[in-house]
mmCIF file of C-alpha atoms in Angstrom:
data_model
loop_
_atom_site.group_PDB
_atom_site.id
_atom_site.type_symbol
_atom_site.label_atom_id
_atom_site.label_comp_id
_atom_site.label_asym_id
_atom_site.label_seq_id
_atom_site.Cartn_x
_atom_site.Cartn_y
_atom_site.Cartn_z
ATOM 1 C CA ALA A 1 7.909 5.492 -15.669
ATOM 2 C CA GLN A 2 5.249 5.695 -13.010
ATOM 3 C CA LYS A 3 5.781 7.812 -9.941
ATOM 4 C CA VAL A 4 3.815 9.286 -7.061
ATOM 5 C CA THR A 5 5.076 12.392 -5.286
ATOM 6 C CA GLN A 6 3.929 13.636 -1.919
ATOM 7 C CA ALA A 7 5.965 16.770 -1.387
ATOM 8 C CA GLN A 8 4.701 17.424 2.127
ATOM 9 C CA THR A 9 6.747 15.306 4.500
ATOM 10 C CA GLU A 10 4.984 16.420 7.661
ATOM 11 C CA ILE A 11 2.065 18.695 8.458
ATOM 12 C CA SER A 12 1.045 19.902 11.893
ATOM 13 C CA VAL A 13 -2.331 21.515 12.532
ATOM 14 C CA VAL A 14 -4.494 22.374 15.483
ATOM 15 C CA GLU A 15 -7.674 20.402 15.962
ATOM 16 C CA LYS A 16 -10.648 21.672 13.910
ATOM 17 C CA GLU A 17 -8.435 23.175 11.247
ATOM 18 C CA ASP A 18 -8.886 22.044 7.641
ATOM 19 C CA VAL A 19 -5.861 20.406 6.032
ATOM 20 C CA THR A 20 -5.049 19.368 2.466
ATOM 21 C CA LEU A 21 -2.576 16.647 1.585
ATOM 22 C CA ASP A 22 -1.078 16.950 -1.876
ATOM 23 C CA CYS A 23 -0.414 14.128 -4.321
ATOM 24 C CA VAL A 24 1.058 14.405 -7.812
ATOM 25 C CA TYR A 25 1.441 11.370 -10.028
ATOM 26 C CA GLU A 26 3.174 10.456 -13.275
ATOM 27 C CA THR A 27 2.055 7.820 -15.728
ATOM 28 C CA ARG A 28 1.756 7.466 -19.464
ATOM 29 C CA ASP A 29 -1.126 5.032 -19.165
ATOM 30 C CA THR A 30 -4.608 6.187 -20.045
ATOM 31 C CA THR A 31 -6.225 3.762 -17.629
ATOM 32 C CA TYR A 32 -5.035 3.764 -14.064
ATOM 33 C CA TYR A 33 -6.334 3.881 -10.518
ATOM 34 C CA LEU A 34 -5.463 6.218 -7.675
ATOM 35 C CA PHE A 35 -5.721 5.529 -3.967
ATOM 36 C CA TRP A 36 -5.316 7.071 -0.564
ATOM 37 C CA TYR A 37 -4.353 4.957 2.433
ATOM 38 C CA LYS A 38 -4.006 5.869 6.099
ATOM 39 C CA GLN A 39 -1.306 4.277 8.259
ATOM 40 C CA PRO A 40 -1.851 4.697 11.989
ATOM 41 C CA PRO A 41 0.943 3.864 14.462
ATOM 42 C CA SER A 42 -0.233 0.232 14.555
ATOM 43 C CA GLY A 43 1.191 -0.172 11.052
ATOM 44 C CA GLU A 44 -1.607 -1.520 8.893
ATOM 45 C CA LEU A 45 -2.614 0.444 5.821
ATOM 46 C CA VAL A 46 -6.264 1.438 5.888
ATOM 47 C CA PHE A 47 -7.948 1.956 2.527
ATOM 48 C CA LEU A 48 -9.678 5.327 2.178
ATOM 49 C CA ILE A 49 -10.579 5.770 -1.475
ATOM 50 C CA ARG A 50 -10.021 4.466 -5.008
ATOM 51 C CA ARG A 51 -10.607 6.499 -8.169
ATOM 52 C CA ASN A 52 -10.188 5.381 -11.764
ATOM 53 C CA SER A 53 -8.713 7.635 -14.416
ATOM 54 C CA PHE A 54 -12.037 8.085 -16.192
ATOM 55 C CA ASP A 55 -13.845 9.519 -13.210
ATOM 56 C CA GLU A 56 -12.802 13.042 -12.321
ATOM 57 C CA GLN A 57 -15.721 13.748 -10.064
ATOM 58 C CA ASN A 58 -14.730 14.992 -6.663
ATOM 59 C CA GLU A 59 -15.836 12.821 -3.800
ATOM 60 C CA ILE A 60 -16.875 13.625 -0.284
ATOM 61 C CA SER A 61 -17.173 11.168 2.562
ATOM 62 C CA GLY A 62 -17.982 12.778 5.868
ATOM 63 C CA ARG A 63 -15.077 15.049 6.788
ATOM 64 C CA TYR A 64 -12.954 13.678 3.924
ATOM 65 C CA SER A 65 -12.945 14.963 0.377
ATOM 66 C CA TRP A 66 -10.824 14.270 -2.676
ATOM 67 C CA ASN A 67 -10.031 16.472 -5.661
ATOM 68 C CA PHE A 68 -8.863 14.592 -8.775
ATOM 69 C CA GLN A 69 -7.558 16.725 -11.640
ATOM 70 C CA LYS A 70 -6.074 14.940 -14.644
ATOM 71 C CA SER A 71 -4.944 18.240 -16.189
ATOM 72 C CA THR A 72 -2.466 18.701 -13.357
ATOM 73 C CA SER A 73 -1.994 14.987 -12.524
ATOM 74 C CA SER A 74 -3.055 15.644 -8.968
ATOM 75 C CA PHE A 75 -5.221 13.782 -6.498
ATOM 76 C CA ASN A 76 -5.417 15.871 -3.352
ATOM 77 C CA PHE A 77 -7.037 14.898 -0.071
ATOM 78 C CA THR A 78 -8.711 17.347 2.299
ATOM 79 C CA ILE A 79 -9.739 16.698 5.880
ATOM 80 C CA THR A 80 -12.265 19.197 7.184
ATOM 81 C CA ALA A 81 -12.392 20.029 10.880
ATOM 82 C CA SER A 82 -9.457 17.767 11.696
ATOM 83 C CA GLN A 83 -9.459 15.644 14.832
ATOM 84 C CA VAL A 84 -6.658 14.182 16.924
ATOM 85 C CA VAL A 85 -7.638 10.712 15.671
ATOM 86 C CA ASP A 86 -6.712 11.828 12.155
ATOM 87 C CA SER A 87 -3.048 11.838 13.186
ATOM 88 C CA ALA A 88 -1.325 9.250 11.010
ATOM 89 C CA VAL A 89 0.795 8.863 7.914
ATOM 90 C CA TYR A 90 -1.186 9.177 4.699
ATOM 91 C CA PHE A 91 -0.101 7.584 1.450
ATOM 92 C CA CYS A 92 -1.193 8.282 -2.072
ATOM 93 C CA ALA A 93 -0.779 5.378 -4.494
ATOM 94 C CA LEU A 94 -1.186 4.513 -8.158
ATOM 95 C CA ILE A 95 -1.842 1.244 -9.967
ATOM 96 C CA ARG A 96 -1.616 0.791 -13.697
ATOM 97 C CA ASP A 97 -4.313 -1.045 -15.587
ATOM 98 C CA SER A 98 -1.714 -3.569 -16.781
ATOM 99 C CA SER A 99 -0.257 -4.216 -13.353
ATOM 100 C CA TYR A 100 -1.054 -5.551 -9.913
ATOM 101 C CA LYS A 101 1.569 -3.356 -8.234
ATOM 102 C CA LEU A 102 0.580 -0.443 -6.045
ATOM 103 C CA ILE A 103 3.082 2.397 -6.427
ATOM 104 C CA PHE A 104 3.158 4.474 -3.266
ATOM 105 C CA GLY A 105 4.337 7.971 -2.572
ATOM 106 C CA SER A 106 6.658 8.579 0.363
ATOM 107 C CA GLY A 107 3.782 9.597 2.601
ATOM 108 C CA THR A 108 2.746 12.675 4.567
ATOM 109 C CA ARG A 109 2.781 12.534 8.331
ATOM 110 C CA LEU A 110 -0.162 14.473 9.743
ATOM 111 C CA LEU A 111 -0.108 15.591 13.362
ATOM 112 C CA VAL A 112 -3.302 17.052 14.746
ATOM 113 C CA ARG A 113 -2.720 18.809 18.056
ATOM 114 C CA PRO A 114 -5.496 19.294 20.597
ATOM 115 C CA ASP B 1 -14.198 -11.904 10.606
ATOM 116 C CA ALA B 2 -10.414 -11.872 10.899
ATOM 117 C CA GLY B 3 -8.493 -9.588 8.616
ATOM 118 C CA VAL B 4 -4.987 -10.260 7.381
ATOM 119 C CA THR B 5 -2.811 -11.952 9.974
ATOM 120 C CA GLN B 6 0.965 -11.711 9.869
ATOM 121 C CA SER B 7 3.507 -13.482 12.023
ATOM 122 C CA PRO B 8 5.719 -12.824 13.767
ATOM 123 C CA THR B 9 5.100 -9.178 14.648
ATOM 124 C CA HIS B 10 8.742 -8.485 15.397
ATOM 125 C CA LEU B 11 11.937 -10.278 14.492
ATOM 126 C CA ILE B 12 15.636 -9.682 14.993
ATOM 127 C CA LYS B 13 18.117 -11.487 12.763
ATOM 128 C CA THR B 14 21.849 -11.358 12.124
ATOM 129 C CA ARG B 15 23.404 -10.476 8.799
ATOM 130 C CA GLY B 16 23.710 -13.497 6.549
ATOM 131 C CA GLN B 17 20.858 -15.388 8.170
ATOM 132 C CA GLN B 18 17.620 -16.431 6.521
ATOM 133 C CA VAL B 19 14.110 -15.430 7.588
ATOM 134 C CA THR B 20 10.577 -16.599 6.859
ATOM 135 C CA LEU B 21 7.569 -14.354 7.334
ATOM 136 C CA ARG B 22 4.015 -15.638 7.235
ATOM 137 C CA CYS B 23 0.693 -14.230 6.118
ATOM 138 C CA SER B 24 -2.867 -15.498 6.382
ATOM 139 C CA PRO B 25 -5.212 -13.629 4.058
ATOM 140 C CA LYS B 26 -8.602 -12.253 4.922
ATOM 141 C CA SER B 27 -11.394 -14.771 4.643
ATOM 142 C CA GLY B 28 -12.616 -14.960 1.065
ATOM 143 C CA HIS B 29 -9.415 -13.573 -0.420
ATOM 144 C CA ASP B 30 -7.268 -15.681 -2.735
ATOM 145 C CA THR B 31 -4.437 -13.315 -3.682
ATOM 146 C CA VAL B 32 -1.498 -12.217 -1.538
ATOM 147 C CA SER B 33 0.950 -9.392 -2.136
ATOM 148 C CA TRP B 34 4.054 -8.509 -0.156
ATOM 149 C CA TYR B 35 5.472 -5.042 0.369
ATOM 150 C CA GLN B 36 8.628 -3.763 2.044
ATOM 151 C CA GLN B 37 8.409 -0.463 3.891
ATOM 152 C CA ALA B 38 11.678 1.085 5.010
ATOM 153 C CA LEU B 39 11.548 3.636 7.807
ATOM 154 C CA GLY B 40 10.083 6.926 6.598
ATOM 155 C CA GLN B 41 9.318 5.567 3.137
ATOM 156 C CA GLY B 42 6.304 4.323 1.263
ATOM 157 C CA PRO B 43 5.787 0.581 0.784
ATOM 158 C CA GLN B 44 7.616 -1.038 -2.130
ATOM 159 C CA PHE B 45 6.050 -3.960 -3.995
ATOM 160 C CA ILE B 46 7.957 -7.225 -3.686
ATOM 161 C CA PHE B 47 5.646 -9.702 -5.431
ATOM 162 C CA GLN B 48 2.120 -11.028 -5.706
ATOM 163 C CA TYR B 49 0.931 -14.623 -5.526
ATOM 164 C CA TYR B 50 -2.208 -16.015 -7.084
ATOM 165 C CA GLU B 51 -3.131 -19.662 -7.625
ATOM 166 C CA GLU B 52 0.114 -20.657 -5.883
ATOM 167 C CA GLU B 53 2.244 -18.898 -8.476
ATOM 168 C CA GLU B 54 4.124 -15.627 -8.537
ATOM 169 C CA ARG B 55 2.012 -13.437 -10.780
ATOM 170 C CA GLN B 56 4.097 -10.261 -10.706
ATOM 171 C CA ARG B 57 7.401 -9.270 -9.167
ATOM 172 C CA GLY B 58 8.861 -5.931 -8.197
ATOM 173 C CA ASN B 59 12.464 -4.829 -8.366
ATOM 174 C CA PHE B 60 13.857 -7.080 -5.641
ATOM 175 C CA PRO B 61 16.785 -9.514 -5.862
ATOM 176 C CA ASP B 62 16.382 -13.266 -5.973
ATOM 177 C CA ARG B 63 17.204 -13.397 -2.257
ATOM 178 C CA PHE B 64 13.525 -12.584 -1.829
ATOM 179 C CA SER B 65 11.299 -15.531 -2.604
ATOM 180 C CA GLY B 66 7.828 -16.585 -1.707
ATOM 181 C CA HIS B 67 5.267 -19.281 -1.670
ATOM 182 C CA GLN B 68 1.516 -19.560 -1.607
ATOM 183 C CA PHE B 69 -0.213 -22.589 -0.168
ATOM 184 C CA PRO B 70 -3.479 -24.216 -1.259
ATOM 185 C CA ASN B 71 -5.284 -22.469 1.608
ATOM 186 C CA TYR B 72 -4.100 -19.128 0.122
ATOM 187 C CA SER B 73 -1.729 -18.342 2.980
ATOM 188 C CA SER B 74 1.720 -17.196 1.979
ATOM 189 C CA GLU B 75 5.334 -17.044 3.102
ATOM 190 C CA LEU B 76 8.036 -14.551 2.296
ATOM 191 C CA ASN B 77 11.595 -15.853 2.534
ATOM 192 C CA VAL B 78 14.672 -13.670 2.556
ATOM 193 C CA ASN B 79 18.122 -15.273 2.309
ATOM 194 C CA ALA B 80 21.537 -13.840 3.145
ATOM 195 C CA LEU B 81 20.085 -10.954 5.107
ATOM 196 C CA LEU B 82 21.647 -7.522 4.745
ATOM 197 C CA LEU B 83 21.389 -4.583 7.099
ATOM 198 C CA GLY B 84 19.353 -2.832 4.409
ATOM 199 C CA ASP B 85 16.660 -5.500 4.653
ATOM 200 C CA SER B 86 15.580 -4.017 7.968
ATOM 201 C CA ALA B 87 12.036 -2.813 7.366
ATOM 202 C CA LEU B 88 8.356 -3.348 7.993
ATOM 203 C CA TYR B 89 7.079 -6.131 5.762
ATOM 204 C CA LEU B 90 3.430 -5.792 4.882
ATOM 205 C CA CYS B 91 1.163 -8.442 3.483
ATOM 206 C CA ALA B 92 -1.949 -7.484 1.537
ATOM 207 C CA SER B 93 -4.702 -9.828 0.492
ATOM 208 C CA SER B 94 -7.339 -9.360 -2.155
ATOM 209 C CA ASN B 95 -9.713 -11.249 -4.358
ATOM 210 C CA THR B 96 -9.179 -11.896 -8.044
ATOM 211 C CA PRO B 97 -12.584 -12.473 -9.547
ATOM 212 C CA PHE B 98 -13.251 -13.373 -13.126
ATOM 213 C CA GLY B 99 -12.644 -10.229 -15.174
ATOM 214 C CA ASP B 100 -10.355 -8.835 -12.556
ATOM 215 C CA ARG B 101 -9.552 -5.690 -14.477
ATOM 216 C CA GLU B 102 -12.081 -3.656 -12.556
ATOM 217 C CA SER B 103 -10.882 -5.074 -9.293
ATOM 218 C CA ARG B 104 -7.318 -3.935 -9.771
ATOM 219 C CA GLY B 105 -6.070 -2.669 -6.468
ATOM 220 C CA TYR B 106 -9.563 -2.494 -5.056
ATOM 221 C CA GLY B 107 -10.186 -4.132 -1.748
ATOM 222 C CA TYR B 108 -6.572 -4.709 -0.780
ATOM 223 C CA THR B 109 -6.589 -5.461 2.923
ATOM 224 C CA PHE B 110 -3.274 -4.968 4.645
ATOM 225 C CA GLY B 111 -1.953 -6.668 7.732
ATOM 226 C CA SER B 112 -0.139 -4.855 10.519
ATOM 227 C CA GLY B 113 3.181 -6.129 9.270
ATOM 228 C CA THR B 114 6.302 -7.817 10.553
ATOM 229 C CA ARG B 115 9.044 -5.527 11.788
ATOM 230 C CA LEU B 116 12.356 -7.111 10.760
ATOM 231 C CA THR B 117 15.573 -5.805 12.239
ATOM 232 C CA VAL B 118 18.879 -7.082 10.857
ATOM 233 C CA VAL B 119 21.897 -6.530 13.095
#
């Protein structure tokens, strides 16, 4: 069975702090894709990143960085120097190569206080 | 360039009633997926439509049905509403190019959703 676990239900930090959101996944497939989405209060899911199972290189995009480790089935997301605008719910998701279904974790609510 | 448009934004229905939600995909997209997001939970896949047919279905009862029109827009219908159907319903559009394996999940654009409340 495929599953995505985000153990952190809610995280609260003060602006400019670094914060890491954890994601652990389960799948028996060798080919799969991992995602992070941001959901602001308006409701729409905003795509942040997609990684395939063959590419374990870490990625950095501005203040965002992602650490993909197949050995521990983790795909963690770090925000450096957090800002109030980063406050949102963040979802990690998985899609199998044989499927069109995104499997989401339960999300982590991030609150960045001024 | 408009993104994914969903209507209505909010809806209140009574148990046992039927509801239709609508989705217009992003320009250039031909595939529509529907997700149900209960409060405090991650979205759950309902089904995906491509070429006016249901291509894949999640673990939802037959009360949930859909349709895709020739212009790629889509409807989600829910019959015999239950209190547990109260949720945010999200539509996602994407493109399915030839050799879509590499596109899997890439470029899904989500709408802001329809908030359905069943009383």
